Short mmCIF file of C-alpha atoms in Angstrom, two decimals:
data_model
loop_
_atom_site.label_atom_id
_atom_site.label_comp_id
_atom_site.label_asym_id
_atom_site.label_seq_id
_atom_site.Cartn_x
_atom_site.Cartn_y
_atom_site.Cartn_z
CA MET E 198 0.00 0.00 0.00
CA LEU E 199 2.70 2.43 1.07
CA ILE E 200 4.85 1.47 -1.88
CA LEU E 201 1.93 2.05 -4.19
CA LEU E 202 1.37 5.46 -2.63
CA ARG E 203 5.01 6.37 -3.07
CA TYR E 204 4.83 5.23 -6.64
CA LEU E 205 1.81 7.39 -7.24
CA ILE E 206 3.43 10.42 -5.64
CA THR E 207 6.52 9.90 -7.78
CA ILE E 208 4.40 9.82 -10.92
CA ILE E 209 2.55 12.96 -9.90
CA GLY E 210 5.90 14.54 -9.07
CA ILE E 211 7.35 13.67 -12.44
CA SER E 212 4.34 14.94 -14.30
CA LEU E 213 4.44 18.20 -12.34
CA TYR E 214 8.11 18.49 -13.17
CA TRP E 215 7.39 17.81 -16.77
CA HIS E 216 4.75 20.47 -16.76
CA GLN E 217 7.23 22.95 -15.30
CA VAL E 218 9.99 22.17 -17.76
CA PHE E 219 7.72 23.22 -20.60
CA ALA E 220 6.26 26.15 -18.71
CA ASP E 221 5.83 29.32 -20.62
CA PRO E 222 6.94 32.53 -18.82
CA GLN E 223 4.26 34.62 -20.52
CA GLN E 224 1.58 32.18 -19.45
CA ASP E 225 3.09 32.07 -15.96
CA VAL E 226 2.69 35.82 -15.49
CA LYS E 227 -0.93 35.61 -16.55
CA ASP E 228 -1.59 32.63 -14.28
CA TYR E 229 0.11 34.11 -11.21
CA GLN E 230 -1.41 37.54 -11.51
CA GLN E 231 -4.82 35.99 -12.06
CA TYR E 232 -4.35 33.74 -9.03
CA TYR E 233 -3.64 36.69 -6.75
CA GLN E 234 -6.45 38.71 -8.26
CA GLN E 235 -8.91 35.96 -7.44
CA ARG E 236 -7.40 35.66 -4.00
CA PHE E 237 -7.61 39.39 -3.25
CA PRO E 238 -10.34 40.82 -5.50
CA ASN E 239 -10.11 44.24 -3.84
CA LEU E 240 -6.48 44.82 -4.76
CA SER E 241 -5.34 46.40 -7.99
CA LEU E 242 -2.10 45.22 -9.58
CA GLN E 243 -0.36 48.39 -8.39
CA ASP E 244 -1.35 47.71 -4.77
CA TYR E 245 1.05 44.77 -4.70
CA ALA E 246 4.02 47.15 -4.68
CA ASN E 247 3.08 47.81 -1.04
CA GLY E 248 3.71 44.29 0.23
CA ALA E 249 1.87 43.22 3.36
CA TYR E 250 0.64 46.80 3.87
CA ALA E 251 -1.72 46.31 0.92
CA LEU E 252 -3.57 43.79 3.10
CA ASP E 253 -3.78 45.77 6.34
CA GLU E 254 -5.39 49.21 6.19
CA LYS E 255 -4.21 50.31 9.62
CA ALA E 256 -0.61 49.25 9.13
CA LYS E 257 -0.72 50.90 5.72
CA LEU E 258 -1.64 54.29 7.19
CA ASN E 259 1.25 54.10 9.65
CA TRP E 260 3.56 53.10 6.86
CA LEU E 261 2.46 55.96 4.60
CA ASP E 262 3.22 58.32 7.49
CA ILE E 263 6.75 56.96 7.68
CA GLU E 264 7.18 57.26 3.92
CA GLU E 265 6.41 61.00 4.16
CA PHE E 266 9.71 61.62 5.89
CA PRO E 267 11.54 58.45 5.05
CA PRO E 268 14.55 57.31 7.07
CA TYR E 269 16.45 56.54 3.85
CA GLU E 270 16.46 60.09 2.46
CA GLN E 271 20.09 60.71 3.28
CA GLU E 272 21.15 57.51 1.55
CA ILE E 273 19.48 58.64 -1.66
CA ASP E 274 21.41 61.92 -1.56
CA GLN E 275 24.68 60.21 -0.80
CA GLY E 276 23.98 57.62 -3.47
CA SER E 277 23.51 60.40 -6.00
CA GLU E 278 26.81 61.93 -4.96
CA LEU E 279 28.63 58.59 -5.18
CA PHE E 280 27.08 57.83 -8.54
CA ASN E 281 28.19 61.15 -9.96
CA THR E 282 31.74 61.03 -8.63
CA PRO E 283 34.18 59.93 -11.37
CA PHE E 284 36.37 56.86 -10.85
CA ALA E 285 40.15 57.27 -10.55
CA ASN E 286 40.41 56.68 -14.30
CA GLY E 287 38.08 59.60 -15.01
CA GLN E 288 35.20 57.37 -16.18
CA SER E 289 31.79 57.37 -14.52
CA TYR E 290 29.11 54.89 -13.45
CA ALA E 291 26.85 56.53 -16.02
CA SER E 292 29.06 55.22 -18.81
CA CYS E 293 28.16 51.62 -17.85
CA PHE E 294 24.38 51.99 -18.05
CA GLU E 295 21.73 52.82 -20.55
CA ASN E 296 20.39 56.33 -20.18
CA GLY E 297 23.30 57.05 -17.83
CA GLY E 298 21.68 54.80 -15.22
CA ILE E 299 18.66 57.05 -14.71
CA ALA E 300 15.22 55.38 -14.58
CA ILE E 301 16.45 51.96 -15.65
CA ALA E 302 15.91 49.76 -12.56
CA GLN E 303 12.65 48.41 -14.02
CA ASN E 304 14.71 46.46 -16.59
CA TYR E 305 16.75 44.60 -13.95
CA PRO E 306 17.51 41.79 -13.57
CA TYR E 307 18.05 40.96 -17.22
CA TRP E 308 19.50 38.05 -19.17
CA ASP E 309 22.97 38.95 -20.41
CA LYS E 310 23.65 37.07 -23.58
CA LYS E 311 27.40 37.60 -23.53
CA GLN E 312 27.84 36.48 -19.95
CA GLN E 313 25.12 33.80 -20.25
CA SER E 314 23.89 34.87 -16.85
CA VAL E 315 21.21 36.86 -15.02
CA ILE E 316 22.55 40.30 -14.12
CA THR E 317 20.98 42.19 -11.23
CA LEU E 318 21.43 45.89 -10.54
CA PRO E 319 23.87 45.46 -7.62
CA LEU E 320 25.92 43.03 -9.69
CA ALA E 321 25.93 45.46 -12.63
CA ILE E 322 27.27 48.17 -10.33
CA ASN E 323 30.13 45.94 -9.25
CA GLN E 324 30.86 44.90 -12.82
CA CYS E 325 31.03 48.56 -13.75
CA ARG E 326 33.54 49.13 -10.97
CA GLU E 327 35.65 46.18 -12.05
CA LYS E 328 35.63 47.41 -15.61
CA ASN E 329 37.02 50.68 -14.31
CA GLN E 330 39.68 49.12 -12.08
CA GLU E 331 37.83 49.89 -8.87
CA PRO E 332 37.49 47.32 -6.05
CA VAL E 333 34.06 45.70 -5.84
CA LEU E 334 31.70 46.72 -3.07
CA GLY E 335 30.21 44.41 -0.45
CA TYR E 336 26.49 43.90 -0.95
CA ASP E 337 25.73 45.11 2.56
CA SER E 338 28.12 48.06 2.34
CA PHE E 339 26.81 51.57 2.77
CA ASP E 340 28.03 52.62 -0.67
CA MET E 341 26.30 49.75 -2.49
CA LEU E 342 23.03 50.35 -0.66
CA ALA E 343 23.20 54.11 -1.21
CA LEU E 344 23.93 53.61 -4.93
CA THR E 345 21.07 51.15 -5.42
CA ALA E 346 18.76 53.38 -3.37
CA TYR E 347 19.57 56.29 -5.66
CA LEU E 348 19.05 54.26 -8.84
CA ALA E 349 15.76 52.91 -7.47
CA TYR E 350 14.66 56.44 -6.62
CA THR E 351 15.28 57.69 -10.16
CA ALA E 352 13.17 54.78 -11.43
CA ARG E 353 10.14 55.39 -9.22
CA GLY E 354 6.96 55.11 -11.24
CA GLN E 355 8.64 53.07 -14.00
CA THR E 356 6.88 49.83 -14.86
CA ILE E 357 8.64 46.52 -14.16
CA ASN E 358 9.46 45.09 -17.56
CA ILE E 359 11.53 41.90 -17.36
CA GLN E 360 12.18 40.11 -20.61
CA ILE E 361 12.84 36.38 -20.89
CA PRO E 362 14.35 35.83 -24.37
CA GLU E 363 12.58 32.55 -24.97
CA GLN E 364 14.51 31.57 -28.06
CA ASP E 365 17.58 31.44 -25.78
CA THR E 366 17.31 28.07 -24.03
CA LYS E 367 19.79 29.08 -21.36
CA ALA E 368 17.77 32.16 -20.43
CA LEU E 369 14.67 30.02 -20.23
CA ALA E 370 16.54 27.51 -18.09
CA ALA E 371 17.65 30.26 -15.69
CA TYR E 372 14.06 31.43 -15.36
CA GLN E 373 12.94 27.85 -14.84
CA GLN E 374 15.56 27.30 -12.16
CA GLY E 375 14.38 30.38 -10.33
CA LYS E 376 10.83 29.14 -10.50
CA ASP E 377 11.73 25.64 -9.31
CA TYR E 378 13.73 27.15 -6.47
CA TYR E 379 10.68 29.11 -5.41
CA PHE E 380 8.53 26.02 -5.12
CA THR E 381 11.10 23.67 -3.56
CA ARG E 382 10.91 22.82 0.12
CA ARG E 383 14.05 23.35 2.13
CA GLY E 384 15.38 23.77 5.64
CA GLN E 385 14.62 21.86 8.78
CA LEU E 386 11.16 23.42 8.81
CA ASN E 387 10.59 22.11 5.31
CA PHE E 388 9.04 25.22 3.76
CA SER E 389 9.23 26.54 0.24
CA CYS E 390 9.02 30.27 -0.51
CA SER E 391 5.69 29.54 -2.12
CA HIS E 392 4.21 28.18 1.09
CA CYS E 393 4.39 31.53 2.83
CA HIS E 394 4.05 33.96 -0.07
CA TYR E 395 1.92 32.07 -2.60
CA GLN E 396 -0.24 29.70 -0.58
CA TYR E 397 -0.68 31.72 2.61
CA PRO E 398 -0.37 35.46 1.90
CA GLY E 399 -2.89 37.33 4.02
CA TYR E 400 -2.56 34.78 6.81
CA LYS E 401 -0.66 35.46 9.97
CA LEU E 402 2.51 33.71 10.99
CA ARG E 403 2.41 34.59 14.66
CA SER E 404 1.92 38.38 14.45
CA GLU E 405 3.46 38.75 10.97
CA LEU E 406 1.04 39.23 8.11
CA LEU E 407 2.44 37.32 5.12
CA SER E 408 2.82 39.34 1.92
CA PRO E 409 2.08 38.04 -1.59
CA ALA E 410 5.05 37.17 -3.80
CA LEU E 411 3.54 39.41 -6.46
CA GLY E 412 5.23 42.79 -6.04
CA HIS E 413 8.09 41.44 -3.94
CA THR E 414 10.76 43.03 -6.13
CA SER E 415 9.22 46.50 -6.60
CA HIS E 416 10.83 48.49 -3.82
CA TRP E 417 14.46 47.63 -3.04
CA PRO E 418 16.60 48.38 -1.14
CA VAL E 419 14.41 48.46 1.96
CA TYR E 420 14.95 50.29 5.22
CA ARG E 421 14.16 48.18 8.26
CA ALA E 422 14.51 49.21 11.87
CA LYS E 423 15.54 45.61 12.53
CA TRP E 424 18.49 46.08 10.16
CA GLY E 425 19.23 49.56 11.45
CA GLY E 426 19.33 50.79 7.89
CA LEU E 427 18.93 49.74 4.29
CA GLY E 428 19.24 46.15 3.12
CA SER E 429 19.03 44.38 -0.21
CA LEU E 430 16.50 41.94 -1.63
CA HIS E 431 19.03 39.13 -1.31
CA ARG E 432 19.53 39.96 2.33
CA ARG E 433 15.79 39.43 2.75
CA PHE E 434 16.06 36.07 0.92
CA ARG E 435 18.76 35.10 3.40
CA GLY E 436 16.58 36.15 6.32
CA CYS E 437 13.67 34.06 5.06
CA HIS E 438 16.03 31.10 4.68
CA ARG E 439 17.21 31.49 8.25
CA GLN E 440 13.63 31.62 9.42
CA ILE E 441 13.00 28.14 8.08
CA LYS E 442 16.33 26.83 9.39
CA ALA E 443 17.77 26.50 5.91
CA LYS E 444 21.31 27.53 5.09
CA PRO E 445 21.28 31.03 3.61
CA GLU E 446 23.18 31.40 0.35
CA PRO E 447 25.60 34.22 -0.49
CA GLN E 448 24.07 37.36 -1.95
CA GLN E 449 24.26 37.46 -5.74
CA CYS E 450 24.88 33.73 -6.07
CA GLU E 451 23.39 32.16 -9.17
CA ASN E 452 20.43 30.65 -7.32
CA TYR E 453 19.39 33.98 -5.84
CA ARG E 454 19.83 35.82 -9.13
CA ASN E 455 17.68 33.26 -10.96
CA LEU E 456 15.15 33.47 -8.16
CA GLU E 457 15.06 37.25 -8.55
CA TYR E 458 14.65 36.83 -12.31
CA PHE E 459 11.59 34.65 -11.83
CA LEU E 460 10.10 36.84 -9.08
CA SER E 461 10.63 40.09 -10.98
CA HIS E 462 9.15 38.67 -14.15
CA MET E 463 6.07 37.64 -12.19
CA SER E 464 5.66 41.31 -11.19
CA ASN E 465 5.75 42.71 -14.74
CA GLY E 466 3.36 45.63 -15.00
CA ILE E 467 3.82 46.85 -11.41
CA LYS E 468 5.33 50.30 -10.92
CA LEU E 469 8.53 50.60 -8.94
CA ASN E 470 8.31 52.46 -5.62
CA GLY E 471 11.69 51.94 -4.04
CA PRO E 472 13.53 52.49 -1.89
CA SER E 473 10.96 51.73 0.74
CA TYR E 474 10.38 51.17 4.42
CA ARG E 475 9.34 47.84 5.90
CA LYS E 476 8.80 46.73 9.46
CA MET S 178 -0.58 -2.77 57.65
CA PRO S 179 -3.76 -1.76 55.73
CA HIS S 180 -2.90 1.76 56.73
CA PHE S 181 0.49 1.45 55.22
CA ILE S 182 -0.93 0.16 51.93
CA LEU S 183 -3.48 2.94 51.85
CA VAL S 184 -0.80 5.54 52.39
CA LEU S 185 1.31 3.95 49.72
CA ILE S 186 -1.57 3.95 47.23
CA LEU S 187 -2.37 7.53 48.08
CA PHE S 188 1.24 8.52 47.68
CA LEU S 189 1.58 6.74 44.35
CA SER S 190 -1.63 8.14 42.93
CA THR S 191 -0.79 11.71 43.85
CA SER S 192 2.68 11.39 42.42
CA ILE S 193 1.31 9.92 39.19
CA GLN S 194 -1.17 12.76 39.05
CA ALA S 195 1.64 15.20 39.73
CA SER S 196 3.81 13.82 36.97
CA ALA S 197 0.90 13.94 34.50
CA ASP S 198 0.38 17.59 35.45
CA ASP S 199 4.09 18.15 35.03
CA ALA S 200 4.01 16.66 31.56
CA ILE S 201 1.08 18.90 30.63
CA ALA S 202 2.83 21.98 31.96
CA MET S 203 6.05 21.12 30.22
CA GLY S 204 4.20 20.26 27.04
CA LYS S 205 2.58 23.66 27.13
CA GLN S 206 5.92 25.33 27.57
CA LEU S 207 7.38 23.36 24.66
CA ALA S 208 4.40 24.15 22.44
CA PHE S 209 4.59 27.89 23.19
CA SER S 210 8.36 28.29 23.17
CA GLN S 211 9.63 30.14 20.09
CA ASN S 212 12.67 27.96 19.67
CA LYS S 213 10.91 24.66 20.36
CA GLY S 214 7.40 23.96 19.02
CA ASN S 215 6.46 27.56 18.27
CA CYS S 216 3.00 26.18 17.50
CA LEU S 217 1.53 29.64 18.10
CA ALA S 218 3.16 30.76 14.87
CA CYS S 219 0.28 29.00 13.12
CA HIS S 220 -2.29 27.89 15.71
CA GLN S 221 -4.52 29.58 18.21
CA ILE S 222 -4.12 27.78 21.55
CA ALA S 223 -5.82 28.71 24.84
CA ASP S 224 -3.64 31.23 26.79
CA GLY S 225 -1.33 31.80 23.80
CA LEU S 226 -0.76 35.43 22.91
CA MET S 227 -0.75 36.74 19.34
CA PRO S 228 -1.28 33.44 17.57
CA GLY S 229 -1.02 33.02 13.80
CA ASN S 230 -3.93 31.64 11.80
CA ILE S 231 -2.33 29.39 9.18
CA GLY S 232 -3.49 26.20 10.92
CA PRO S 233 -6.80 25.50 12.70
CA PRO S 234 -7.24 26.49 16.37
CA LEU S 235 -6.12 23.63 18.62
CA VAL S 236 -9.24 22.88 20.63
CA ARG S 237 -11.17 19.77 21.71
CA MET S 238 -8.42 17.46 20.59
CA LYS S 239 -10.19 14.38 21.95
CA GLN S 240 -12.98 15.00 19.46
CA ARG S 241 -10.58 15.50 16.58
CA PHE S 242 -8.36 12.48 17.29
CA GLN S 243 -9.39 9.04 18.41
CA THR S 244 -6.08 8.21 20.06
CA LYS S 245 -3.07 10.03 21.41
CA GLN S 246 -1.10 8.02 18.90
CA GLN S 247 -2.86 9.76 16.00
CA LEU S 248 -2.24 13.14 17.54
CA GLN S 249 1.39 12.20 18.04
CA GLN S 250 1.64 11.32 14.35
CA GLN S 251 0.25 14.70 13.27
CA ILE S 252 3.06 16.42 15.17
CA TRP S 253 5.75 13.89 14.30
CA ASP S 254 5.15 14.25 10.56
CA ALA S 255 2.07 16.13 9.36
CA SER S 256 2.88 15.19 5.77
CA ILE S 257 1.79 11.59 6.39
CA LYS S 258 -1.79 12.82 6.47
CA ASN S 259 -1.39 15.74 4.07
CA PRO S 260 1.62 15.60 1.71
CA ASN S 261 1.18 19.28 0.85
CA THR S 262 1.00 20.51 4.43
CA ILE S 263 2.93 23.58 5.54
CA MET S 264 3.17 22.21 9.09
CA PRO S 265 6.82 21.30 9.80
CA PRO S 266 7.58 17.60 10.43
CA PHE S 267 8.71 18.13 14.01
CA GLY S 268 9.75 14.54 14.74
CA ARG S 269 11.01 13.48 11.34
CA ASN S 270 13.22 16.57 11.01
CA HIS S 271 14.47 16.42 14.60
CA LEU S 272 12.96 19.72 15.63
CA LEU S 273 11.59 18.03 18.73
CA THR S 274 12.52 14.75 20.43
CA GLU S 275 10.07 11.91 20.84
CA GLN S 276 9.81 12.73 24.52
CA GLU S 277 9.12 16.38 23.87
CA ILE S 278 6.39 15.51 21.39
CA GLN S 279 4.91 13.12 23.97
CA MET S 280 4.62 15.99 26.43
CA ILE S 281 3.03 18.25 23.84
CA VAL S 282 0.53 15.48 23.12
CA GLU S 283 -0.32 15.35 26.84
CA PHE S 284 -0.83 19.09 26.85
CA LEU S 285 -3.04 19.11 23.74
CA TRP S 286 -5.03 16.13 25.02
CA SER S 287 -5.89 18.21 28.09
CA LEU S 288 -7.42 21.00 25.97
#
């Protein structure tokens, strides 16, 4: 009996896997956004940029108060200054980015054909530095967070627009890996990301209201009192991994970049509103 | 002599009662503790502050489970009953020892 059950589960597992291998990113976006819309009929797509606050009117009002005089204002200014200071070789950050880096965050992460890899905004900043013989920055360093905060700020109101070049099988595979990662259980507590942010958004984990995955990438870096300052999206991934007693991975590792690729693509159509404050 | 036996029986019965109460109290502590069961993350339980609501409230366990053994299995590995469950497999993944789960069962059985 048990063996039969196992057999059945394996078959279901394989067929699910099969289904995922041939998944279609365009169809995925439709399916996910429709799923959340059915789940929360009162929310508009844009509301998802507000994370858990979209689901809690009272918390949202408090949050909007904080965003009036945000604790990350200084970082934006300093980020602007850093961004506009030439490197030792006389070149600038602007030379590395389209439109001089202004209002471009909505296109990140993107699939880089030459590097055959997903490139996120923080990684692009470090690659720009390397290209100009500057030492790379730590992903939790003040300079990196200030720079990404500034670039996010210039892109406020831009619409997330992640492309998956489907004719490129490697790009599709990276997307697929990110998606699989999202739905895979891990850690001693045996959770997948999808358990908390796909299956149970709107429910409470102790006193924490769980946010939907839709919109998760719209507002980074984030200022948290718990962090005593700004932190990156990948830092948040690490935190969620710790929560489920799974081993956190290094920021900007391939797994996290592919995960970000999948998550950002899911949020296509949402307007950026970073940097932001979160509890 | 009969006196002695009576005293002995009395003594034994109170100490058994006491150890059952102990197990219930300890089970409660284990269930509530953030770095042990942390059951309140998902379940409302009498006396528990700020519970989550991912799982059903834990009430009237004797009506929900026919035996303590079945209750024990739900905590040991919830995926036996529901392969898609979000409830962590506390026994299977060594989050709690068998003994600790036993005490939590005693506590829940008393609800």
